Structures are given as structure tokens and as C-alpha cells.
Coordinates of C-alpha atoms in Angstrom, one line a residue:
Chain A
X527 CA -20.3 -21.6 -7.9
X528 CA -19.0 -18.1 -7.3
X529 CA -21.3 -16.4 -9.7
X530 CA -23.4 -13.6 -8.2
X531 CA -25.3 -10.6 -9.4
X532 CA -25.5 -7.0 -8.2
X533 CA -28.7 -5.8 -9.6
X534 CA -28.2 -6.1 -13.4
X535 CA -24.7 -6.7 -13.2
X536 CA -23.6 -10.3 -13.6
X537 CA -20.2 -11.2 -11.9
X538 CA -18.1 -14.4 -12.1
X539 CA -17.2 -13.8 -8.6
X540 CA -18.5 -11.9 -5.6
X541 CA -15.1 -10.7 -4.7
X542 CA -14.3 -7.1 -5.6
X543 CA -11.4 -4.8 -4.6
X544 CA -12.2 -1.9 -2.1
X545 CA -11.7 1.3 -3.7
X546 CA -8.2 2.7 -3.1
X547 CA -6.6 -0.6 -2.3
X548 CA -5.8 -2.0 -5.8
X549 CA -4.7 1.1 -7.7
X550 CA -6.1 3.2 -10.5
X551 CA -5.0 1.6 -13.7
X552 CA -5.7 -2.0 -13.4
X553 CA -1.9 -3.0 -13.3
X554 CA -2.2 -5.0 -10.1
X555 CA -4.9 -7.3 -11.6
X556 CA -1.9 -9.3 -13.1
X557 CA -1.6 -10.9 -9.7
X558 CA -5.0 -12.3 -9.7
X559 CA -6.4 -15.3 -11.9
X560 CA -9.2 -14.6 -14.4
X561 CA -12.7 -15.6 -12.7
X562 CA -11.2 -14.9 -9.1
X563 CA -11.8 -11.1 -9.1
X564 CA -15.5 -10.2 -10.0
X565 CA -14.9 -6.7 -10.8
X566 CA -12.0 -4.1 -10.2
X567 CA -13.3 -1.1 -8.1
X568 CA -10.9 1.7 -8.9
X569 CA -9.3 4.3 -6.5
X570 CA -11.5 7.5 -6.2
X571 CA -11.1 10.0 -8.8
X572 CA -12.0 13.7 -8.2
X573 CA -12.8 16.5 -10.7
X574 CA -9.5 18.4 -9.8
X575 CA -6.1 17.0 -8.9
X576 CA -5.5 16.3 -5.2
X577 CA -1.8 15.9 -4.0
X578 CA -3.0 13.9 -1.1
X579 CA -2.1 14.5 2.6
X580 CA 1.4 14.8 4.2
X581 CA 3.1 11.8 5.3
X582 CA 2.9 9.6 7.5
X583 CA -0.3 8.4 5.7
X584 CA -0.6 5.1 7.4
X585 CA -0.2 3.6 10.9
X586 CA -0.9 0.1 12.1
X587 CA -3.3 -0.4 15.0
X588 CA -4.2 -3.6 16.6
X589 CA -5.6 -5.9 13.9
X590 CA -6.1 -2.7 11.7
X591 CA -4.7 0.1 9.7
X592 CA -5.4 3.7 10.1
X593 CA -4.9 5.7 6.9
X594 CA -5.2 9.5 5.7
X595 CA -4.1 9.1 2.0
X596 CA -6.5 12.1 1.2
X597 CA -7.5 10.9 -2.2
X598 CA -4.3 11.6 -4.0
X599 CA -5.2 11.6 -7.7
X600 CA -4.3 13.5 -10.7
X601 CA -7.9 14.7 -11.4
X602 CA -10.6 13.7 -13.9
X603 CA -8.9 15.1 -17.1
X604 CA -5.6 13.3 -16.5
X605 CA -7.6 10.1 -15.6
X606 CA -9.6 10.1 -18.8
X607 CA -6.6 10.7 -20.9
X608 CA -3.9 8.7 -19.3
X609 CA -5.6 5.9 -17.3
X610 CA -8.8 4.9 -19.0
X611 CA -7.1 3.6 -22.1
X612 CA -5.3 1.0 -19.9
X613 CA -8.5 0.1 -18.2
X614 CA -10.2 -0.6 -21.6
X615 CA -7.7 -3.4 -22.1
X616 CA -8.7 -5.2 -19.0
X617 CA -10.8 -8.4 -19.4
X618 CA -13.0 -8.0 -16.3
X619 CA -15.7 -5.4 -15.3
X620 CA -14.5 -2.1 -13.9
X621 CA -16.3 0.0 -11.4
X622 CA -15.3 3.6 -11.4
X623 CA -15.2 5.6 -8.0
X624 CA -16.2 9.2 -7.9
X625 CA -15.4 11.7 -5.2
X626 CA -16.1 15.3 -4.8
X627 CA -16.6 18.2 -2.5
X628 CA -20.0 19.4 -3.8
X629 CA -23.0 18.2 -5.6
X630 CA -21.8 19.6 -8.8
X631 CA -18.5 17.8 -8.3
X632 CA -20.3 14.6 -8.2
X633 CA -22.6 15.4 -11.1
X634 CA -19.6 16.2 -13.3
X635 CA -17.9 12.9 -12.4
X636 CA -21.2 11.0 -13.2
X637 CA -21.5 12.5 -16.4
X638 CA -18.0 11.8 -17.3
X639 CA -17.8 8.2 -16.2
X640 CA -21.1 7.5 -17.9
X641 CA -19.4 8.2 -21.4
X642 CA -16.7 5.6 -20.5
X643 CA -17.8 2.3 -22.2
X644 CA -15.7 0.0 -20.0
X645 CA -17.1 1.2 -16.6
X646 CA -19.8 -1.4 -15.6
X647 CA -21.0 0.8 -12.7
X648 CA -20.2 3.9 -10.8
X649 CA -19.5 4.0 -7.2
X650 CA -20.0 7.3 -5.2
X651 CA -17.5 7.8 -2.5
X652 CA -19.9 9.7 -0.3
X653 CA -18.2 8.7 2.9
X654 CA -14.4 9.2 2.8
X655 CA -13.6 10.7 6.1
X656 CA -10.5 12.5 5.0
X657 CA -11.9 15.3 2.6
X658 CA -13.5 18.4 3.8
X659 CA -17.2 18.0 2.8
X660 CA -16.8 14.1 2.6
X661 CA -18.2 13.3 5.8
X662 CA -21.3 15.7 5.3
X663 CA -22.6 13.8 2.4
X664 CA -22.7 10.5 4.2
X665 CA -23.9 11.9 7.5
X666 CA -27.1 13.3 6.5
X667 CA -29.9 11.4 4.6
X668 CA -31.0 14.7 2.9
X669 CA -27.3 15.2 1.5
X670 CA -27.2 11.6 0.4
X671 CA -30.5 12.0 -1.4
X672 CA -29.4 15.1 -3.1
X673 CA -26.1 13.9 -4.4
X674 CA -27.4 10.4 -5.5
X675 CA -30.4 12.0 -7.2
X676 CA -28.2 14.5 -9.0
X677 CA -25.9 11.6 -10.4
X678 CA -28.8 9.4 -11.1
X679 CA -29.9 12.1 -13.8
X680 CA -26.5 12.2 -15.3
X681 CA -26.0 8.5 -15.9
X682 CA -27.7 5.2 -16.9
X683 CA -25.0 3.0 -15.6
X684 CA -25.6 1.1 -12.3
X685 CA -25.0 3.7 -9.4
X686 CA -23.6 2.4 -6.0
X687 CA -23.7 4.7 -3.1
X688 CA -20.9 4.0 -0.7
X689 CA -21.9 4.7 2.8
X690 CA -20.0 5.7 5.9
X691 CA -20.1 3.8 9.1
X692 CA -19.6 6.8 11.2
X693 CA -23.4 7.5 11.7
X694 CA -25.7 6.5 14.7
X695 CA -28.1 4.5 12.2
X696 CA -27.3 3.4 8.6
X697 CA -31.0 2.6 7.7
X698 CA -32.1 6.2 6.9
X699 CA -29.1 6.7 4.8
X700 CA -29.5 3.5 2.9
X701 CA -33.3 4.4 2.3
X702 CA -32.2 7.9 1.0
X703 CA -29.7 6.4 -1.3
X704 CA -32.4 3.9 -2.6
X705 CA -35.2 6.6 -3.0
X706 CA -32.8 8.7 -4.9
X707 CA -32.2 6.0 -7.5
X708 CA -29.0 4.0 -6.4
X709 CA -28.9 0.5 -7.8
X710 CA -26.7 -0.8 -4.9
X711 CA -25.2 0.2 -1.7
X712 CA -21.6 -0.3 -0.6
X713 CA -21.5 -0.9 3.3
X714 CA -19.2 0.6 4.4
X715 CA -16.2 3.0 4.2
X716 CA -13.5 3.2 6.9
X717 CA -14.2 4.1 10.5
X718 CA -12.9 7.5 11.7
X719 CA -10.1 7.1 14.1
X720 CA -7.1 8.8 15.8
X721 CA -3.6 7.5 16.8
X722 CA -1.7 9.9 19.0
X723 CA 2.1 10.1 19.8
X724 CA 1.4 11.3 23.3
X725 CA 5.1 12.4 24.0
X726 CA 4.8 15.1 21.2
X727 CA 1.0 15.6 21.9
X728 CA 0.5 15.2 18.2
X729 CA -1.4 12.7 15.9
X730 CA 0.8 10.1 14.3
X731 CA -0.8 10.7 10.8
X732 CA 0.2 13.7 9.0
X733 CA -3.3 14.8 8.4
X734 CA -4.4 14.1 12.0
X735 CA -7.5 11.6 11.9
X736 CA -7.6 8.7 9.7
X737 CA -9.9 5.8 8.5
X738 CA -9.6 2.5 10.2
X739 CA -9.7 -0.6 8.1
X740 CA -8.7 -4.2 8.5
X741 CA -9.9 -7.0 10.3
X742 CA -10.6 -4.8 13.5
X743 CA -13.7 -3.3 11.6
X744 CA -15.1 -6.3 10.1
X745 CA -17.8 -7.3 12.8
X746 CA -18.9 -3.5 12.6
X747 CA -19.2 -3.8 8.7
X748 CA -21.1 -7.1 8.9
X749 CA -23.5 -5.8 11.4
X750 CA -24.1 -2.7 9.2
X751 CA -24.6 -4.9 6.0
X752 CA -27.2 -6.9 8.0
X753 CA -28.9 -3.6 9.3
X754 CA -29.0 -2.0 5.7
X755 CA -30.3 -5.0 3.9
X756 CA -33.5 -5.1 6.3
X757 CA -34.1 -1.4 5.2
X758 CA -33.7 -1.6 1.5
X759 CA -34.6 -3.8 -1.6
X760 CA -31.5 -2.8 -3.6
X761 CA -28.4 -5.0 -3.3
X762 CA -25.9 -4.5 -1.0
X763 CA -22.1 -4.8 -1.5
X764 CA -20.1 -5.6 1.7
X765 CA -16.8 -4.0 2.5
X766 CA -14.7 -3.7 5.8
X767 CA -11.9 -5.9 7.0
X768 CA -12.7 -9.2 5.0
X769 CA -9.2 -11.0 5.0
X770 CA -10.1 -14.7 4.2
X771 CA -12.9 -16.8 2.8
X772 CA -14.7 -17.2 6.1
X773 CA -15.0 -13.4 6.4
X774 CA -16.5 -13.0 2.9
X775 CA -19.0 -15.8 3.5
X776 CA -20.1 -13.9 6.5
X777 CA -20.7 -10.9 4.6
X778 CA -22.9 -12.9 2.0
X779 CA -24.9 -14.5 4.8
X780 CA -25.4 -10.9 6.4
X781 CA -27.0 -9.9 3.0
X782 CA -24.1 -8.7 0.7
X783 CA -24.3 -9.8 -2.9
X784 CA -20.7 -9.0 -3.3
X785 CA -17.7 -8.3 -1.1
X786 CA -14.9 -5.8 -1.5
X787 CA -11.6 -6.8 -0.1
X788 CA -9.1 -4.0 0.8
X789 CA -6.5 -4.0 3.4
X790 CA -5.7 -7.7 2.7
X791 CA -4.4 -6.7 -0.6
X792 CA -1.7 -4.7 0.9
X793 CA -0.4 -8.0 2.7
X794 CA -0.3 -9.8 -0.6
X795 CA -1.2 -8.8 -4.2
X796 CA -2.6 -12.2 -4.9
X797 CA -5.1 -12.1 -1.8
X798 CA -8.1 -12.1 -3.9
X799 CA -7.2 -15.4 -5.7
X800 CA -6.2 -17.0 -2.5
X801 CA -9.7 -16.1 -1.0
X802 CA -11.4 -17.4 -4.2
X803 CA -9.8 -20.8 -4.0
X804 CA -10.6 -21.2 -0.3
X805 CA -14.2 -20.1 -1.0
X806 CA -14.5 -22.9 -3.7
X807 CA -13.4 -25.4 -1.3
X808 CA -15.7 -24.2 1.6
X809 CA -18.8 -23.9 -0.6
X810 CA -18.1 -27.3 -2.3
X811 CA -17.8 -29.1 1.2
X812 CA -21.0 -27.2 2.3
X813 CA -22.8 -28.1 -1.1
X814 CA -24.0 -24.4 -1.4
X815 CA -23.3 -21.5 -3.8
X816 CA -22.9 -17.7 -3.3
X817 CA -26.2 -17.0 -4.6
X818 CA -27.8 -19.4 -1.9
X819 CA -25.9 -17.7 0.9
X820 CA -26.7 -14.2 0.2
X821 CA -29.0 -12.8 2.8
X822 CA -29.6 -16.1 4.5
X823 CA -28.9 -14.8 8.0
X824 CA -31.3 -16.3 10.8
X825 CA -31.0 -13.5 13.2
X826 CA -33.2 -14.1 16.2
X827 CA -32.2 -16.5 18.9
X828 CA -34.8 -15.9 21.6
X829 CA -33.3 -15.6 25.1
X830 CA -34.5 -18.5 27.5
X831 CA -37.3 -17.5 29.9
X832 CA -36.6 -16.2 33.2
X833 CA -37.2 -18.4 36.2
X834 CA -40.5 -17.9 37.8
X835 CA -38.9 -16.6 41.2
X836 CA -37.2 -13.9 39.1
X837 CA -40.2 -12.7 37.5
X838 CA -42.3 -12.8 40.6
X839 CA -40.7 -9.9 42.5
Chain B
X1035 CA 17.9 -14.3 6.8
X1036 CA 17.8 -16.6 3.8
X1037 CA 14.5 -17.4 1.8
X1038 CA 13.9 -20.3 -0.6
X1039 CA 11.4 -19.0 -3.2
X1040 CA 8.6 -21.3 -4.7
X1041 CA 9.7 -20.5 -8.2
X1042 CA 13.0 -19.2 -9.7
X1043 CA 13.4 -15.5 -10.3
X1044 CA 15.5 -13.6 -12.9
X1045 CA 18.3 -11.5 -11.6
X1046 CA 17.4 -9.1 -9.0
X1047 CA 18.8 -5.4 -9.4
X1048 CA 20.7 -4.0 -6.6
X1049 CA 18.4 -1.9 -4.5
X1050 CA 15.2 -3.8 -5.4
X1051 CA 13.2 -5.0 -2.3
X1052 CA 10.9 -7.5 -1.1
X1053 CA 8.0 -7.2 1.2
X1054 CA 8.6 -10.0 4.1
X1055 CA 6.2 -11.3 6.8
X1056 CA 5.9 -14.6 8.3
X1057 CA 3.9 -17.2 6.2
X1058 CA 1.6 -18.2 9.0
X1059 CA 0.0 -14.9 9.3
X1060 CA 1.5 -14.2 12.6
X1061 CA 3.0 -10.8 13.3
X1062 CA 1.7 -7.4 12.1
X1063 CA -1.0 -6.9 9.5
X1064 CA 1.2 -5.6 6.7
X1065 CA 4.7 -6.9 5.7
X1066 CA 7.9 -4.8 5.8
X1067 CA 10.3 -3.9 3.0
X1068 CA 13.8 -5.2 2.8
X1069 CA 16.5 -4.6 0.2
X1070 CA 17.5 -7.9 -1.5
X1071 CA 21.1 -8.4 0.0
X1072 CA 22.3 -11.3 -2.2
X1073 CA 20.9 -13.9 -4.6
X1074 CA 22.9 -17.1 -4.0
X1075 CA 20.7 -18.9 -6.7
X1076 CA 17.9 -18.1 -8.9
X1077 CA 15.5 -19.3 -6.1
X1078 CA 17.3 -18.1 -3.0
X1079 CA 17.5 -14.6 -1.6
X1080 CA 19.1 -13.3 1.5
X1081 CA 18.2 -10.3 3.6
X1082 CA 19.8 -8.2 6.4
X1083 CA 17.1 -8.0 9.0
X1084 CA 18.0 -5.8 12.1
X1085 CA 15.3 -6.6 14.7
X1086 CA 13.7 -3.2 15.5
X1087 CA 9.9 -3.4 16.1
X1088 CA 7.1 -6.0 15.8
X1089 CA 7.6 -6.5 12.2
X1090 CA 11.2 -7.5 12.4
X1091 CA 10.7 -9.4 15.7
X1092 CA 8.0 -11.6 14.0
X1093 CA 10.6 -12.2 11.1
X1094 CA 13.1 -13.0 13.7
X1095 CA 10.9 -15.6 15.4
X1096 CA 10.3 -17.8 12.2
X1097 CA 12.2 -21.0 12.7
X1098 CA 14.7 -22.3 10.3
X1099 CA 12.5 -24.1 7.7
X1100 CA 9.5 -22.0 8.4
X1101 CA 7.5 -20.2 5.9
X1102 CA 7.7 -16.6 4.8
X1103 CA 5.5 -14.6 2.7
X1104 CA 7.8 -12.8 0.1
X1105 CA 6.7 -10.5 -2.5
X1106 CA 9.6 -9.9 -4.8
X1107 CA 11.1 -8.1 -6.8
X1108 CA 9.8 -4.7 -6.2
X1109 CA 11.0 -1.3 -6.9
X1110 CA 13.3 0.3 -9.4
X1111 CA 16.7 -0.6 -7.9
X1112 CA 20.0 1.2 -8.8
X1113 CA 21.0 1.6 -12.5
X1114 CA 24.6 0.1 -12.5
X1115 CA 26.8 3.0 -13.6
X1116 CA 29.0 2.3 -16.6
X1117 CA 32.8 1.4 -16.1
X1118 CA 33.9 5.1 -17.0
X1119 CA 32.1 6.3 -14.0
X1120 CA 33.6 6.3 -10.4
X1121 CA 31.1 5.1 -8.0
X1122 CA 31.1 5.8 -4.2
X1123 CA 28.8 3.7 -2.0
X1124 CA 27.7 5.5 1.3
X1125 CA 26.2 2.8 3.7
X1126 CA 25.1 3.2 7.2
X1127 CA 24.4 -0.2 9.2
X1128 CA 22.2 -2.5 7.4
X1129 CA 22.0 0.2 4.7
X1130 CA 24.9 -1.8 3.3
X1131 CA 22.2 -4.4 1.9
X1132 CA 21.9 -3.1 -1.8
X1133 CA 25.7 -2.7 -2.2
X1134 CA 26.9 -6.3 -2.1
X1135 CA 25.0 -6.9 -5.4
X1136 CA 25.8 -3.5 -6.7
X1137 CA 29.4 -3.8 -5.8
X1138 CA 29.8 -7.3 -7.2
X1139 CA 28.2 -6.1 -10.4
X1140 CA 30.8 -3.1 -10.5
X1141 CA 33.8 -5.3 -10.0
X1142 CA 32.5 -7.5 -13.0
X1143 CA 32.2 -4.6 -15.3
X1144 CA 35.1 -2.6 -14.0
X1145 CA 35.4 1.2 -13.0
X1146 CA 36.5 2.6 -9.6
X1147 CA 34.3 1.7 -6.9
X1148 CA 34.5 2.4 -3.1
X1149 CA 32.3 1.4 -0.3
X1150 CA 32.2 3.8 2.8
X1151 CA 30.8 1.6 5.4
X1152 CA 29.7 3.2 8.6
X1153 CA 28.2 2.2 12.0
X1154 CA 28.4 3.1 15.7
X1155 CA 31.0 0.4 16.3
X1156 CA 32.9 -2.2 14.4
X1157 CA 30.5 -5.0 15.5
X1158 CA 27.7 -3.1 14.0
X1159 CA 29.3 -3.3 10.5
X1160 CA 27.1 -6.2 9.8
X1161 CA 28.6 -9.1 7.7
X1162 CA 31.5 -6.9 6.5
X1163 CA 33.5 -10.0 5.6
X1164 CA 31.1 -10.5 2.7
X1165 CA 32.3 -7.1 1.2
X1166 CA 36.0 -8.1 2.1
X1167 CA 35.5 -11.6 0.3
X1168 CA 34.4 -9.7 -2.7
X1169 CA 37.6 -7.6 -2.5
X1170 CA 35.5 -4.4 -2.9
X1171 CA 37.7 -1.5 -1.8
X1172 CA 36.1 -0.4 1.6
X1173 CA 36.6 2.4 4.0
X1174 CA 35.2 1.9 7.6
X1175 CA 33.8 4.6 9.8
X1176 CA 32.7 3.9 13.3
X1177 CA 31.4 6.5 15.7
X1178 CA 33.5 5.0 18.5
X1179 CA 36.7 4.7 16.4
X1180 CA 36.8 1.0 17.0
X1181 CA 37.4 0.3 13.3
X1182 CA 38.6 2.8 10.6
X1183 CA 37.8 6.5 10.5
X1184 CA 36.4 7.8 13.8
X1185 CA 33.1 9.6 13.2
X1186 CA 30.1 9.2 11.0
X1187 CA 30.3 7.9 7.5
X1188 CA 29.4 11.2 5.8
X1189 CA 32.3 12.9 7.5
X1190 CA 34.5 10.1 6.4
X1191 CA 33.4 10.6 2.7
X1192 CA 34.0 14.4 3.2
X1193 CA 37.5 13.5 4.4
X1194 CA 38.3 11.3 1.3
X1195 CA 36.9 13.9 -0.9
X1196 CA 39.1 16.6 0.5
X1197 CA 42.1 14.2 0.2
X1198 CA 41.2 13.4 -3.3
X1199 CA 40.8 9.8 -2.6
X1200 CA 37.5 9.9 -4.3
X1201 CA 36.5 12.2 -7.4
X1202 CA 34.1 15.0 -7.1
X1203 CA 32.5 13.8 -10.4
X1204 CA 31.8 10.4 -8.9
X1205 CA 28.2 9.0 -8.6
X1206 CA 27.6 8.7 -4.9
X1207 CA 25.0 6.2 -3.9
X1208 CA 23.7 6.2 -0.4
X1209 CA 21.6 3.8 1.9
X1210 CA 21.0 3.8 5.5
X1211 CA 18.9 5.2 8.4
X1212 CA 17.0 8.3 7.7
X1213 CA 19.2 10.6 9.7
X1214 CA 22.3 9.5 7.8
X1215 CA 20.4 10.0 4.4
X1216 CA 19.3 13.6 5.5
X1217 CA 23.0 14.4 6.5
X1218 CA 24.3 12.9 3.3
X1219 CA 21.6 14.7 1.1
X1220 CA 22.6 18.0 2.8
X1221 CA 26.3 17.4 2.3
X1222 CA 25.9 16.3 -1.3
X1223 CA 23.9 19.4 -2.2
X1224 CA 26.3 21.8 -0.5
X1225 CA 29.2 20.2 -2.4
X1226 CA 27.4 19.8 -5.8
X1227 CA 27.8 16.0 -5.8
X1228 CA 25.7 13.7 -8.1
X1229 CA 24.0 11.4 -5.8
X1230 CA 21.3 8.8 -5.5
X1231 CA 19.5 7.8 -2.3
X1232 CA 17.8 4.4 -1.5
X1233 CA 15.1 5.6 0.7
X1234 CA 13.6 3.7 3.8
X1235 CA 10.1 4.7 3.5
X1236 CA 7.3 3.3 5.5
X1237 CA 5.1 1.2 2.9
X1238 CA 1.7 -0.5 3.1
X1239 CA 1.9 -2.5 0.1
X1240 CA 5.2 -2.2 -1.8
X1241 CA 3.6 -2.7 -5.2
X1242 CA 2.0 0.8 -5.9
X1243 CA -1.6 0.6 -4.8
X1244 CA -1.9 2.0 -1.4
X1245 CA -0.4 5.4 -1.8
X1246 CA 0.9 5.3 1.8
X1247 CA 4.8 5.9 0.8
X1248 CA 4.8 9.4 -0.7
X1249 CA 8.3 11.0 -1.2
X1250 CA 8.0 14.8 -1.8
X1251 CA 9.5 15.7 -5.3
X1252 CA 11.6 18.5 -6.3
X1253 CA 9.6 20.9 -8.5
X1254 CA 12.2 21.3 -10.9
X1255 CA 13.5 17.7 -11.1
X1256 CA 12.6 14.9 -13.5
X1257 CA 9.6 13.9 -11.2
X1258 CA 8.3 17.4 -10.6
X1259 CA 5.1 16.9 -12.5
X1260 CA 3.4 15.7 -9.3
X1261 CA 4.1 16.7 -5.8
X1262 CA 4.7 13.1 -4.5
X1263 CA 6.5 10.3 -5.9
X1264 CA 5.7 6.6 -4.7
X1265 CA 8.6 5.2 -2.9
X1266 CA 7.8 1.6 -3.9
X1267 CA 7.4 2.3 -7.6
X1268 CA 9.2 5.4 -8.5
X1269 CA 11.8 4.4 -5.9
X1270 CA 13.2 3.2 -3.5
X1271 CA 16.2 4.7 -5.3
X1272 CA 15.8 8.3 -6.2
X1273 CA 18.3 10.7 -7.8
X1274 CA 19.1 13.5 -5.2
X1275 CA 17.9 16.2 -7.6
X1276 CA 14.5 14.5 -8.2
X1277 CA 13.3 14.6 -4.5
X1278 CA 12.9 17.2 -1.9
X1279 CA 14.4 15.2 0.7

């Protein structure tokens, strides 16, 4: 009932973890039951170690969280040496997430991840707003095409391009990624935001700006999925504020073949299993399946005709 | 606040914590961390909750019998020192929370143990009867002098150290508000004391996935291989020599 496909990738469940919300090493998967989590999407790894941003790294906002973790990770070499052996023991698909500050960085990551047998796909973090250079890839169609194209030449694994919502129109970026050979799009990353302590005249977060996640961003993300899926033929993975089964089902109807849940994992480590259970109940009650719901959005509701008196003048 | 768990738990180590939020989803998006105060039964835990902001207000609003989302046990907790080692607890306000379990374990195993328990005034020495009931040797410090030593708890410990009532080679374990912990860390470093801190770091998840609770590490210390430790996994209890706090 929960079975879905993202391109060639068959998944037992459409529920995935959002990058950076369920760890690097798979240890947190002990909190979810087999078959509930379709794939584990890892926290971003970069070629070189990154200490991350100074604290505070997180602040609550109405119905959301603003974060600036700053891609803290120990770098590719340490990841391959210390973390990959743990991931190889997991009994579910693992999707690596690559970050970088240059096209060459992304190429290096794609090549290294291609050689890791247990990775079912590679997601490119083109859109993390916290890193210098990160925004530029996702903000320009030419840059998206260049970096996705470069990675395409380095790997035969499914390549997912994770796009940013911080753009005027997402369609050109979605099309650029598709043209460059992406197998799927993840729509979308966090929304750039700022929380200020007005008394000190300073940002609350140590790094200044942050990325907004959580239920506050969900309607934006669902809209972007609906827009992106009209522009491309490749599958879309929804991401942004899904907290419960109803939210996930909205993403599916909007056109997502799978949905990443992120911030809700902070609330409770078994969130994915709870959502999966609720989805089974809702789908059974509606006598439908995930596959049948994907992209089933009926968008247009025509406005009523204006009364003749109004049109006359 | 007392929580009945859906399933029984092994013995919680002193200093381990839980993430708590209302079970009905009301209150802030993310839960708040609290040291386990006591474990009256395998499936029962108690917590000291001081109402400060929206997270604790939401917890305080849960009616008796209401439901609580409780992820537990989390964090490393204190390693209970062997009987040969003198232990000094330094607690400020609800920072006394980890020391009820720790104190009881010390009393069971033996070894000189003293609780220095400070607060602004006597009525803010929350639930001090619980420590008295355990017969844990306790020295009170209040800012207004309403009970015990007049002054803050760090000054009280310094006084006891000078007078030889506690040994310089004791293990000092501190928990409390950030200002107190900073004052204690400064004092302990100046005096060359061996100390541990249980930190009250702001956390997103409590189980190691969000990377939002970084604690700067001491480059020369045991955690010095990386600039930040995670308060939730590597802590919340840190040896003073391992963190740049």
C-alpha cells in the first residue's frame, strides 16, 4: 500500500528522512520499524571537514524552526572511513547527500559516493543557504545545470538535485537539473530567514541568517512541488514541513513520489513510524494507494462568472 | 512532575535526561530537556520543572492524568565515583535534579559526599526535604541569607574548601543555571579542582541528529579531536578539562 518508485528506485514506503534531520550514521533508524522508512537520506557530507556555525544554531519561530547548523561534518575521508561501514549494515536503502563550494567539490563527492555500494542514490545539496556559495548553485539555472551535469558524468547511481525555495520561479531550475541528467528533484530545502534580538540589535542565531523548516513552510513546499512537477518529467521528492500523514498525502497529490520528513524527527525519533501507521489507516479508509495518489492534483477551480451588471461598465 | 511510562525502563543513570512535551501536540514545536530527578519505579520518573518560557508553561498546563511525550533515557549521565573518592555536588536551583539519584547511589556505595545547594532564597531550594530525607550531608547557600551560607553556592564551596571541610582532591560535580556553571568553572580552574559539569544546552532533538547543541571542546582535552561536542550524546555531563566552557 505504501510502495512507491522514484525513477528506478523501488521503495517500501514513500517516507524518507530529510537530510540533516536523522544523523550521518544510521543509528537513529533503531527508532523506526522496518518498512516504515523508505530510505534514509543522510546529513550532508562535504569534501573537507566543516566545524559548523557558532551557537546558537536553532531558534523556534511560530510553527517552525530557524537553523544555521552550517553543515557540520568531519569531511569525506573520515566519513568513508568511520561512517560508511556502519551504513553498510543497515537493512534499508541509504541515500547519500553531497555538499560543496565548487563544481569540483561536487564532482569529487559524486565520484566518491558512486564507489559506495550501499548508496541507492546521491542527493546533491545545491541549496543549503548557510554556506558561502551554496545559494549560488540553486539560484541560477546555469549553475544547476553545470553542477548536475558534472556529477552526472561521475556516477551511474540515481542523482537527485535538491532545490532551494529561495527563488522567484522554480521551473527553470527544475528544467535545468532535468536537462543535465538528474534522475529526480528534491523540492525543497529550507526558506532563508532571520530572527533578531532587537534589544542587542543582533541576530539570534550565531551565524546570522538561518533556514526555516517545520509546518510553517509546508504550504510553500507543497506549492513548489506542484509547480515543479508541471515543468519536468522526472520524479519529485517532496520536502518541507510534513509532520503527519495528512501532510505527506498532500505532497503526494501535489506530485511527489516520495516525501522527506525532517523537523518532526526532532520532536520524536519514532515520528516516521507513527506517520506510516496513520497513512496505512487513511489509505485503507479511502481505498487507495500511494501510487494512485501521486500527481493526482486537480488544480483548476474556475471562478464564478461575474454578474452582467459588473461586466457592463 | 511525575510521568508514568508506557513501558518499564532500566535504572536511569544520574544526570541522564528526557525530552518532554505535551502529548497532545500543544506547546512549542520541539520538546525540552530535563534531568531525571527520581525513578520511584521502573516505569515512573519524576522531573523538576521550573516554569520559565513557553515550553515549561505548556508542560505545567498538562492536567493530572494527561499525556506527555517523553523520550528517555538520553545522554551520558554522571559516572558514579568509587567510594574512595570524595564527591562534592554543586547545585543551583533546579540544578539539584541529577543529585538525588547520584546522592542516593553514593550513600549506598559509601564515600564522603556533600551537597552544596544554592538558590536566591530558602523557598527556592526546591524540594530540599527530599535530600534531607536521604540524609545526604547538605550545605545550603542563599543569596539573601534566609538559610545557611549567605552568598552564592560557589562562594560557599570556596569557603568550605578554605576551611578544609571538603578536600581539594574531591571530584566536584556541578549543575545549575549557566551563570553559576561559568562561575564554578572559573573557580575550579583557578583552584585546580577536578570537576564535571552537567550543561543546560539548548537542544533540538536530544538524541544526536540535529547538531544544534554544540559545546566547544578543549583542544588539548579528551574531546579535542573536533571543535564541538554534542551536548545530548557526548554530554550533558562533561569533564571540565574536556570543554572550553
